[in-house]
Coordinates of N, CA and C in Angstrom, one line a residue:
Chain A
E1 N 76.6 7.0 95.0 CA 75.3 6.9 94.3 C 75.1 8.1 93.4
A2 N 74.7 7.8 92.1 CA 74.4 8.9 91.2 C 73.2 9.7 91.6
Q3 N 73.3 11.0 91.8 CA 72.1 11.7 92.2 C 72.2 13.2 91.9
V4 N 71.0 13.8 91.9 CA 70.9 15.3 91.9 C 70.4 15.7 93.2
T5 N 71.1 16.6 93.8 CA 70.8 17.0 95.2 C 70.4 18.5 95.2
Q6 N 69.2 18.7 95.7 CA 68.7 20.1 95.9 C 68.5 20.4 97.3
N7 N 68.8 21.7 97.6 CA 68.6 22.2 99.0 C 68.1 23.6 98.9
P8 N 67.2 24.0 99.9 CA 66.6 23.2 100.9 C 65.4 22.4 100.3
R9 N 64.9 21.5 101.0 CA 63.7 20.7 100.6 C 62.4 21.5 100.7
Y10 N 62.4 22.3 101.8 CA 61.2 23.2 102.0 C 61.7 24.6 102.4
L11 N 61.0 25.6 101.9 CA 61.5 27.0 102.2 C 60.3 27.9 102.3
I12 N 60.1 28.6 103.4 CA 59.1 29.6 103.5 C 59.8 30.9 103.7
T13 N 59.4 31.9 102.8 CA 60.1 33.2 102.9 C 59.0 34.3 102.7
V14 N 59.5 35.5 102.7 CA 58.6 36.7 102.5 C 58.9 37.4 101.3
T15 N 58.0 38.1 100.8 CA 58.1 38.8 99.5 C 59.4 39.7 99.6
G16 N 60.2 39.7 98.5 CA 61.3 40.6 98.4 C 62.6 40.1 99.0
K17 N 62.6 39.0 99.8 CA 63.8 38.6 100.4 C 64.6 37.6 99.5
K18 N 65.7 38.0 99.1 CA 66.5 37.2 98.1 C 66.8 35.8 98.6
L19 N 66.7 34.8 97.8 CA 67.0 33.4 98.2 C 67.6 32.7 97.0
T20 N 68.4 31.6 97.4 CA 69.0 30.8 96.5 C 68.7 29.3 96.8
V21 N 68.3 28.6 95.7 CA 68.1 27.1 95.9 C 69.3 26.5 95.2
T22 N 70.0 25.6 95.9 CA 71.2 25.0 95.3 C 70.8 23.7 94.6
C23 N 71.6 23.4 93.6 CA 71.5 22.1 92.9 C 72.9 21.6 92.6
S24 N 73.1 20.3 92.9 CA 74.4 19.7 92.6 C 74.2 18.3 92.1
Q25 N 75.0 18.0 91.0 CA 74.9 16.6 90.5 C 76.3 16.0 90.5
N26 N 76.4 14.7 90.7 CA 77.7 14.0 90.8 C 77.9 13.1 89.7
M27 N 77.3 13.3 88.5 CA 77.4 12.4 87.4 C 78.2 13.0 86.2
N28 N 78.8 14.2 86.5 CA 79.6 14.8 85.4 C 78.8 15.2 84.2
H29 N 77.5 15.5 84.4 CA 76.6 15.8 83.3 C 76.8 17.2 82.8
E30 N 76.7 17.4 81.5 CA 76.9 18.7 81.0 C 75.6 19.5 81.0
Y31 N 74.5 18.9 80.8 CA 73.2 19.5 80.8 C 72.5 19.6 82.1
M32 N 72.1 20.8 82.5 CA 71.3 20.9 83.7 C 70.1 21.9 83.5
S33 N 69.1 21.7 84.2 CA 67.9 22.5 84.0 C 67.1 22.7 85.3
W34 N 66.3 23.8 85.3 CA 65.4 24.1 86.4 C 64.0 24.1 85.9
Y35 N 63.0 23.5 86.6 CA 61.6 23.4 86.3 C 60.8 23.9 87.5
R36 N 59.7 24.4 87.3 CA 58.7 24.6 88.3 C 57.4 23.8 88.0
Q37 N 56.8 23.2 89.1 CA 55.7 22.4 88.9 C 54.5 23.0 89.6
D38 N 53.4 23.3 88.9 CA 52.2 23.8 89.5 C 51.0 23.0 89.1
P39 N 50.1 22.8 90.0 CA 48.9 21.9 89.7 C 48.2 22.3 88.4
G40 N 48.0 21.3 87.5 CA 47.3 21.5 86.3 C 48.2 22.1 85.2
L41 N 49.4 22.4 85.5 CA 50.3 23.0 84.5 C 51.5 22.2 84.1
G42 N 51.7 21.1 84.8 CA 52.8 20.2 84.6 C 54.1 20.9 85.0
L43 N 55.2 20.5 84.3 CA 56.5 21.0 84.6 C 56.8 22.1 83.5
R44 N 57.2 23.2 84.0 CA 57.6 24.3 83.0 C 59.1 24.7 83.2
Q45 N 59.8 24.8 82.2 CA 61.2 25.0 82.2 C 61.5 26.5 82.5
I46 N 62.4 26.7 83.5 CA 62.8 28.1 83.9 C 64.0 28.5 83.1
Y47 N 65.1 27.8 83.4 CA 66.4 28.0 82.7 C 67.0 26.7 82.5
Y48 N 67.9 26.6 81.5 CA 68.7 25.4 81.3 C 70.2 25.8 80.9
S49 N 71.0 24.9 81.1 CA 72.4 25.1 80.8 C 73.0 23.9 80.0
M50 N 73.6 24.2 78.8 CA 74.1 23.1 78.0 C 75.5 22.7 78.5
N51 N 76.2 23.7 79.2 CA 77.5 23.4 79.7 C 78.0 24.5 80.6
V52 N 79.2 24.4 81.1 CA 79.7 25.5 82.0 C 79.7 26.8 81.3
E53 N 79.2 27.8 82.0 CA 79.2 29.2 81.5 C 78.2 29.4 80.3
V54 N 77.3 28.4 80.1 CA 76.3 28.5 79.0 C 75.0 28.3 79.6
T55 N 74.2 29.4 79.7 CA 72.8 29.2 80.2 C 71.8 29.9 79.2
D56 N 70.6 29.5 79.3 CA 69.6 30.0 78.4 C 68.2 29.9 79.0
K57 N 67.4 30.8 78.6 CA 66.0 30.9 79.1 C 65.1 29.8 78.7
G58 N 64.3 29.3 79.6 CA 63.3 28.3 79.3 C 62.0 29.1 78.9
D59 N 60.9 28.5 79.3 CA 59.6 29.1 79.0 C 59.1 30.1 80.1
V60 N 59.6 30.1 81.3 CA 59.1 31.0 82.3 C 60.3 31.5 83.1
P61 N 61.2 32.3 82.5 CA 62.4 32.8 83.2 C 62.2 34.0 84.0
E62 N 61.1 34.7 83.9 CA 61.0 36.0 84.6 C 61.0 35.9 86.1
G63 N 61.9 36.7 86.7 CA 62.0 36.7 88.1 C 63.0 35.7 88.7
Y64 N 63.7 35.0 87.8 CA 64.7 34.0 88.2 C 66.1 34.4 87.5
K65 N 67.1 33.9 88.2 CA 68.5 34.0 87.6 C 69.2 32.7 87.9
V66 N 70.1 32.3 87.1 CA 70.9 31.1 87.3 C 72.4 31.4 87.0
S67 N 73.2 30.5 87.4 CA 74.7 30.6 87.0 C 75.2 29.2 86.9
R68 N 76.2 29.1 86.1 CA 76.9 27.8 85.9 C 78.4 28.0 85.8
K69 N 78.9 28.2 87.0 CA 80.4 28.4 87.1 C 81.2 27.1 87.1
E70 N 80.5 26.1 87.6 CA 81.2 24.8 87.7 C 80.2 23.8 87.0
K71 N 80.7 22.7 86.6 CA 79.9 21.7 85.9 C 78.8 21.1 86.9
R72 N 79.2 20.8 88.1 CA 78.3 20.1 89.0 C 77.2 21.0 89.6
N73 N 77.4 22.3 89.7 CA 76.4 23.1 90.4 C 75.6 24.1 89.5
F74 N 74.3 24.2 89.8 CA 73.5 25.1 89.0 C 72.4 25.7 89.9
P75 N 72.8 26.7 90.6 CA 71.9 27.4 91.6 C 70.8 28.2 90.9
L76 N 69.7 28.2 91.5 CA 68.6 29.1 91.1 C 68.4 30.2 92.1
I77 N 68.4 31.4 91.6 CA 68.4 32.6 92.4 C 67.1 33.4 92.2
L78 N 66.4 33.7 93.3 CA 65.2 34.6 93.2 C 65.6 35.9 93.9
E79 N 65.9 36.9 93.1 CA 66.4 38.2 93.7 C 65.4 38.9 94.6
S80 N 64.1 38.8 94.1 CA 63.0 39.5 94.9 C 61.8 38.6 94.7
P81 N 61.7 37.6 95.5 CA 60.6 36.6 95.4 C 59.2 37.3 95.5
S82 N 58.2 36.8 94.8 CA 56.9 37.3 94.9 C 56.0 36.0 95.1
P83 N 54.8 36.3 95.7 CA 53.9 35.1 95.9 C 53.6 34.2 94.7
N84 N 53.6 34.8 93.5 CA 53.3 33.9 92.3 C 54.5 33.0 92.0
Q85 N 55.6 33.1 92.8 CA 56.7 32.2 92.6 C 56.6 31.0 93.6
T86 N 55.5 31.0 94.4 CA 55.2 29.8 95.3 C 55.0 28.6 94.4
S87 N 55.8 27.6 94.5 CA 55.7 26.5 93.6 C 56.6 25.4 94.1
L88 N 56.6 24.2 93.4 CA 57.5 23.1 93.6 C 58.6 23.2 92.5
Y89 N 59.8 23.3 92.9 CA 60.9 23.4 92.0 C 61.7 22.2 91.9
F90 N 62.1 21.8 90.6 CA 62.9 20.7 90.4 C 64.1 21.1 89.6
C91 N 65.3 20.5 90.0 CA 66.5 20.6 89.2 C 66.7 19.3 88.5
A92 N 67.2 19.3 87.3 CA 67.5 18.0 86.6 C 68.8 18.1 85.8
S93 N 69.4 17.0 85.6 CA 70.6 16.9 84.7 C 70.5 15.8 83.8
S94 N 71.3 15.8 82.7 CA 71.3 14.8 81.7 C 72.7 14.6 81.2
G95 N 73.1 13.4 80.9 CA 74.4 13.1 80.4 C 74.5 13.2 78.9
G96 N 73.4 13.3 78.2 CA 73.5 13.3 76.7 C 73.6 14.8 76.2
T97 N 73.3 14.9 74.9 CA 73.3 16.2 74.3 C 72.0 16.9 74.7
G98 N 72.1 17.9 75.5 CA 70.9 18.6 76.0 C 70.0 17.6 76.7
A99 N 68.7 17.7 76.4 CA 67.7 16.9 77.1 C 67.4 15.6 76.3
R100 N 68.2 15.3 75.3 CA 67.9 14.1 74.5 C 68.0 12.8 75.3
E101 N 68.8 12.8 76.2 CA 69.0 11.6 77.1 C 68.1 11.7 78.3
K102 N 68.2 10.6 79.1 CA 67.4 10.6 80.3 C 67.7 11.7 81.2
L103 N 66.6 12.4 81.8 CA 66.8 13.4 82.8 C 66.8 12.8 84.2
F104 N 67.7 13.2 85.0 CA 67.7 12.8 86.4 C 67.3 14.0 87.2
F105 N 66.2 13.8 88.0 CA 65.6 14.9 88.7 C 66.0 14.8 90.2
G106 N 66.1 16.0 90.8 CA 66.3 16.1 92.3 C 64.9 15.8 92.9
S107 N 64.9 15.8 94.3 CA 63.7 15.5 95.0 C 62.8 16.7 95.1
G108 N 63.2 17.8 94.7 CA 62.3 19.0 94.7 C 62.5 19.9 95.9
T109 N 62.1 21.2 95.7 CA 62.1 22.2 96.7 C 60.8 22.9 96.7
Q110 N 60.1 22.7 97.8 CA 58.7 23.3 97.9 C 58.9 24.7 98.5
L111 N 58.7 25.8 97.7 CA 58.9 27.1 98.1 C 57.5 27.8 98.3
S112 N 57.4 28.5 99.4 CA 56.2 29.3 99.7 C 56.7 30.7 100.0
V113 N 56.1 31.7 99.2 CA 56.5 33.1 99.3 C 55.2 33.8 99.9
L114 N 55.4 34.4 101.1 CA 54.2 35.0 101.8 C 54.2 36.5 101.5
Chain B
T1 N 53.9 29.3 71.4 CA 54.3 28.4 72.4 C 53.9 27.0 72.1
Q2 N 54.8 26.0 72.1 CA 54.5 24.7 71.8 C 53.8 24.1 73.0
L3 N 52.7 23.3 72.7 CA 51.9 22.7 73.8 C 51.9 21.2 73.6
L4 N 51.8 20.5 74.8 CA 51.6 19.1 74.8 C 50.4 18.8 75.7
E5 N 49.3 18.4 75.1 CA 48.1 18.2 75.8 C 48.0 16.8 76.3
Q6 N 47.8 16.6 77.6 CA 47.8 15.3 78.1 C 46.4 15.0 78.7
S7 N 45.8 13.9 78.4 CA 44.5 13.5 78.9 C 44.4 12.1 79.3
P8 N 43.6 11.7 80.2 CA 42.8 12.6 81.1 C 43.8 13.2 82.2
Q9 N 43.3 14.2 82.9 CA 44.1 14.8 83.9 C 44.1 14.0 85.2
F10 N 42.9 13.4 85.4 CA 42.7 12.5 86.6 C 42.1 11.2 86.2
L11 N 42.5 10.1 86.8 CA 41.9 8.8 86.5 C 41.9 8.0 87.7
S12 N 40.7 7.5 88.1 CA 40.6 6.7 89.3 C 40.0 5.4 88.9
I13 N 40.7 4.3 89.0 CA 40.1 3.0 88.5 C 40.4 1.9 89.6
Q14 N 39.7 0.8 89.3 CA 39.9 -0.4 90.2 C 41.0 -1.2 89.7
E15 N 41.6 -1.9 90.7 CA 42.7 -2.9 90.4 C 42.2 -3.8 89.3
G16 N 43.1 -4.1 88.3 CA 42.7 -5.1 87.3 C 42.2 -4.4 86.0
E17 N 41.8 -3.2 86.1 CA 41.3 -2.5 84.9 C 42.4 -2.0 84.0
N18 N 42.1 -1.8 82.7 CA 43.0 -1.3 81.8 C 42.8 0.2 81.6
L19 N 43.8 0.9 81.2 CA 43.7 2.4 81.0 C 44.6 2.9 79.9
T20 N 44.3 4.0 79.3 CA 45.2 4.6 78.3 C 45.3 6.1 78.6
V21 N 46.5 6.6 78.6 CA 46.7 8.1 78.8 C 47.2 8.6 77.4
Y22 N 46.7 9.7 77.0 CA 47.1 10.3 75.7 C 47.9 11.6 75.9
C23 N 48.7 11.8 74.9 CA 49.6 13.0 74.9 C 49.6 13.5 73.4
N24 N 49.0 14.7 73.2 CA 48.8 15.2 71.8 C 49.4 16.6 71.6
S25 N 49.8 16.8 70.4 CA 50.4 18.1 70.1 C 50.2 18.4 68.6
S26 N 50.3 19.7 68.2 CA 50.3 20.0 66.8 C 51.7 20.1 66.3
S27 N 52.7 20.0 67.3 CA 54.1 20.1 66.9 C 54.7 18.7 66.7
V28 N 55.7 18.6 65.9 CA 56.4 17.4 65.7 C 57.6 17.3 66.7
F29 N 57.8 16.2 67.3 CA 58.9 16.0 68.3 C 59.9 15.0 67.7
S30 N 61.1 15.3 68.1 CA 62.2 14.3 67.7 C 62.2 13.1 68.6
S31 N 61.7 13.2 69.8 CA 61.5 12.1 70.7 C 60.5 12.5 71.7
L32 N 60.0 11.5 72.4 CA 59.0 11.7 73.4 C 59.4 10.8 74.6
Q33 N 59.4 11.4 75.8 CA 59.7 10.6 77.0 C 58.5 10.5 77.9
W34 N 58.4 9.4 78.6 CA 57.3 9.3 79.6 C 58.0 9.1 81.0
Y35 N 57.5 9.9 82.0 CA 58.0 9.9 83.3 C 56.9 9.5 84.3
R36 N 57.3 8.9 85.4 CA 56.3 8.7 86.5 C 56.9 9.4 87.7
Q37 N 56.0 10.0 88.5 CA 56.4 10.8 89.6 C 55.5 10.4 90.8
E38 N 56.2 10.1 91.9 CA 55.5 9.8 93.2 C 55.6 10.9 94.1
P39 N 54.6 11.1 95.0 CA 54.6 12.2 95.9 C 55.9 12.4 96.7
G40 N 56.3 13.7 96.7 CA 57.6 14.0 97.4 C 58.9 13.6 96.7
E41 N 58.7 13.2 95.4 CA 59.9 12.8 94.6 C 59.9 13.5 93.3
G42 N 61.0 13.5 92.6 CA 61.1 14.0 91.3 C 60.7 12.9 90.3
P43 N 60.3 13.3 89.1 CA 59.9 12.4 88.0 C 61.1 11.4 87.7
V44 N 60.7 10.2 87.3 CA 61.6 9.2 87.0 C 61.3 8.7 85.6
L45 N 62.3 8.6 84.7 CA 62.0 8.2 83.3 C 61.6 6.8 83.2
L46 N 60.5 6.6 82.4 CA 60.0 5.2 82.2 C 60.6 4.7 80.8
V47 N 60.4 5.6 79.8 CA 60.8 5.2 78.4 C 60.9 6.4 77.6
T48 N 61.7 6.2 76.5 CA 61.9 7.2 75.4 C 61.5 6.6 74.1
V49 N 60.6 7.2 73.4 CA 60.3 6.7 72.0 C 60.8 7.7 71.0
V50 N 61.4 7.2 69.9 CA 62.1 8.1 69.0 C 61.5 8.0 67.6
T51 N 61.2 6.8 67.2 CA 60.8 6.6 65.8 C 59.3 6.7 65.6
G52 N 58.8 7.3 64.6 CA 57.3 7.4 64.4 C 56.8 6.0 64.3
G53 N 55.7 5.7 65.0 CA 55.1 4.4 65.0 C 55.7 3.4 66.0
E54 N 56.7 3.8 66.6 CA 57.4 2.9 67.6 C 56.5 2.5 68.7
V55 N 56.6 1.3 69.1 CA 55.9 0.7 70.3 C 57.0 0.1 71.2
K56 N 56.9 0.5 72.5 CA 57.8 -0.1 73.5 C 57.0 -0.6 74.7
K57 N 57.4 -1.7 75.2 CA 56.7 -2.3 76.3 C 57.6 -2.4 77.5
L58 N 57.0 -2.1 78.7 CA 57.7 -2.2 80.0 C 56.8 -2.9 80.9
K59 N 56.9 -4.3 80.9 CA 56.0 -5.1 81.7 C 54.6 -4.9 81.3
R60 N 53.7 -4.4 82.1 CA 52.3 -4.1 81.8 C 52.0 -2.8 81.1
L61 N 53.1 -2.0 80.9 CA 52.9 -0.7 80.3 C 53.4 -0.8 78.8
T62 N 52.5 -0.2 77.9 CA 52.8 -0.2 76.5 C 52.8 1.3 76.0
F63 N 53.9 1.7 75.4 CA 54.1 3.1 75.0 C 54.1 3.1 73.5
Q64 N 53.4 4.1 72.9 CA 53.4 4.2 71.4 C 53.6 5.6 71.0
F65 N 54.4 5.8 70.0 CA 54.7 7.1 69.4 C 53.9 7.2 68.1
G66 N 53.2 8.2 67.8 CA 52.4 8.3 66.6 C 53.3 8.4 65.4
D67 N 52.7 7.9 64.3 CA 53.4 7.9 63.0 C 54.0 9.2 62.6
A68 N 53.3 10.3 62.9 CA 53.7 11.6 62.6 C 54.5 12.3 63.7
R69 N 54.8 11.6 64.7 CA 55.6 12.0 65.9 C 55.0 13.3 66.5
K70 N 53.7 13.4 66.5 CA 53.0 14.5 67.2 C 52.2 14.0 68.4
D71 N 52.1 12.7 68.6 CA 51.3 12.2 69.7 C 51.9 10.9 70.2
S72 N 51.4 10.6 71.4 CA 51.9 9.4 72.1 C 50.8 8.9 73.0
S73 N 50.9 7.6 73.3 CA 50.0 7.0 74.3 C 50.7 6.1 75.2
L74 N 50.1 6.0 76.4 CA 50.6 5.0 77.4 C 49.4 4.1 77.8
H75 N 49.5 2.9 77.6 CA 48.5 1.9 78.0 C 48.9 1.0 79.1
I76 N 48.2 0.9 80.1 CA 48.5 0.0 81.3 C 47.4 -1.1 81.3
T77 N 47.9 -2.3 81.3 CA 47.1 -3.5 81.3 C 47.0 -4.0 82.8
A78 N 45.8 -4.3 83.2 CA 45.6 -4.9 84.5 C 46.3 -4.0 85.6
A79 N 45.8 -2.8 85.8 CA 46.5 -1.9 86.7 C 46.6 -2.4 88.1
Q80 N 47.6 -2.1 88.8 CA 47.9 -2.5 90.1 C 48.0 -1.2 91.0
P81 N 47.7 -1.3 92.3 CA 47.8 -0.2 93.2 C 49.2 0.5 93.2
G82 N 50.2 -0.3 92.9 CA 51.6 0.2 92.8 C 51.8 1.1 91.5
D83 N 50.8 1.1 90.6 CA 50.9 2.0 89.4 C 50.4 3.4 89.8
T84 N 49.9 3.6 90.9 CA 49.4 4.9 91.3 C 50.5 5.9 91.3
G85 N 50.2 7.1 90.7 CA 51.2 8.1 90.6 C 50.9 9.1 89.6
L86 N 51.7 10.1 89.3 CA 51.6 11.1 88.3 C 52.4 10.7 87.1
Y87 N 51.7 10.6 85.9 CA 52.4 10.2 84.7 C 52.5 11.5 83.8
L88 N 53.8 11.7 83.4 CA 54.1 12.9 82.6 C 54.7 12.5 81.2
C89 N 54.2 13.1 80.2 CA 54.8 13.0 78.9 C 55.7 14.2 78.6
A90 N 56.7 14.1 77.9 CA 57.6 15.2 77.6 C 58.2 15.1 76.2
G91 N 58.0 16.1 75.4 CA 58.5 16.1 74.0 C 59.7 16.9 73.8
L92 N 60.6 16.4 73.0 CA 61.8 17.1 72.7 C 61.6 17.7 71.2
T93 N 61.6 19.0 71.1 CA 61.4 19.6 69.8 C 62.6 19.4 68.9
I94 N 62.3 19.5 67.6 CA 63.4 19.2 66.6 C 64.1 20.5 66.2
Y95 N 63.6 21.6 66.7 CA 64.2 22.9 66.2 C 65.1 23.5 67.1
N96 N 65.7 22.8 68.0 CA 66.7 23.4 68.9 C 67.9 22.4 69.1
Q97 N 68.8 22.8 70.0 CA 70.0 22.0 70.2 C 69.8 20.9 71.2
G98 N 68.5 20.7 71.6 CA 68.3 19.6 72.6 C 68.1 20.2 74.0
G99 N 68.0 21.5 74.1 CA 67.9 22.1 75.4 C 66.5 22.2 76.0
K100 N 65.4 22.1 75.2 CA 64.1 22.3 75.7 C 63.2 21.1 75.6
L101 N 62.7 20.7 76.8 CA 61.8 19.6 76.8 C 60.4 20.1 77.2
I102 N 59.4 19.9 76.4 CA 58.1 20.4 76.7 C 57.3 19.3 77.4
F103 N 56.8 19.6 78.6 CA 56.0 18.6 79.4 C 54.5 18.8 79.3
G104 N 53.8 17.7 79.3 CA 52.4 17.8 79.4 C 51.9 18.1 80.8
Q105 N 50.6 18.3 81.0 CA 50.1 18.7 82.3 C 50.2 17.6 83.3
G106 N 50.3 16.3 82.9 CA 50.3 15.2 83.8 C 49.0 14.5 83.9
T107 N 49.0 13.2 84.2 CA 47.8 12.4 84.5 C 48.0 11.8 85.9
E108 N 47.1 12.2 86.8 CA 47.1 11.7 88.1 C 46.3 10.4 88.2
L109 N 47.0 9.3 88.3 CA 46.4 8.0 88.3 C 46.3 7.4 89.7
S110 N 45.0 7.0 90.1 CA 44.8 6.3 91.3 C 44.2 4.9 91.1
V111 N 44.9 3.9 91.5 CA 44.4 2.5 91.3 C 44.0 2.0 92.7
K112 N 42.7 1.7 92.9 CA 42.2 1.2 94.2 C 42.1 -0.3 94.2
P113 N 42.5 -0.8 95.4 CA 42.5 -2.3 95.5 C 41.1 -2.9 95.4

């Protein structure tokens, strides 16, 4: 089944403790992206990747890192999480050029930073 | 910063009523996508509109892209409880390689039986 898999689904952590949210897609998509979703703000793009070893900042990249060493994986790293990073995070991938084609979203990761 | 203003933010209606959700911007988009999101899940694409003035229909849902490609609307006829969810518009700007999709704030729709 074609899908985008994020882990974990829920995560509670404390300020300053490094964490990684994994994202994997099995559709051989070149484009992958991370978003955060906050009430009243919609989805805001954190980072995106047009292909392996190519990443770029979205609208809210501060406090986040990503890497794209393989086509299928696009992990999101929070080196020193802070409470303002408490949010619902989504990973997405697309088979077209960038985001021109349909985006396939994961089921989300609810992160709470205490 | 490019913005996509979506309205209304919340909508609570009775089954059988019609409704329209609007998505407006001062920016021109090369295409605009509409997604629907249910609690605990990621957004799922409903439709993409590309040409100015384009109208697409998906059963009881009608999507329109403005002539100037700055705005879009979603009209639902005879809403059903199964239409309940968060509706998101997302615009692809014309000044990049296709990497940035700008999302509206979302419209939370509740259709009561």
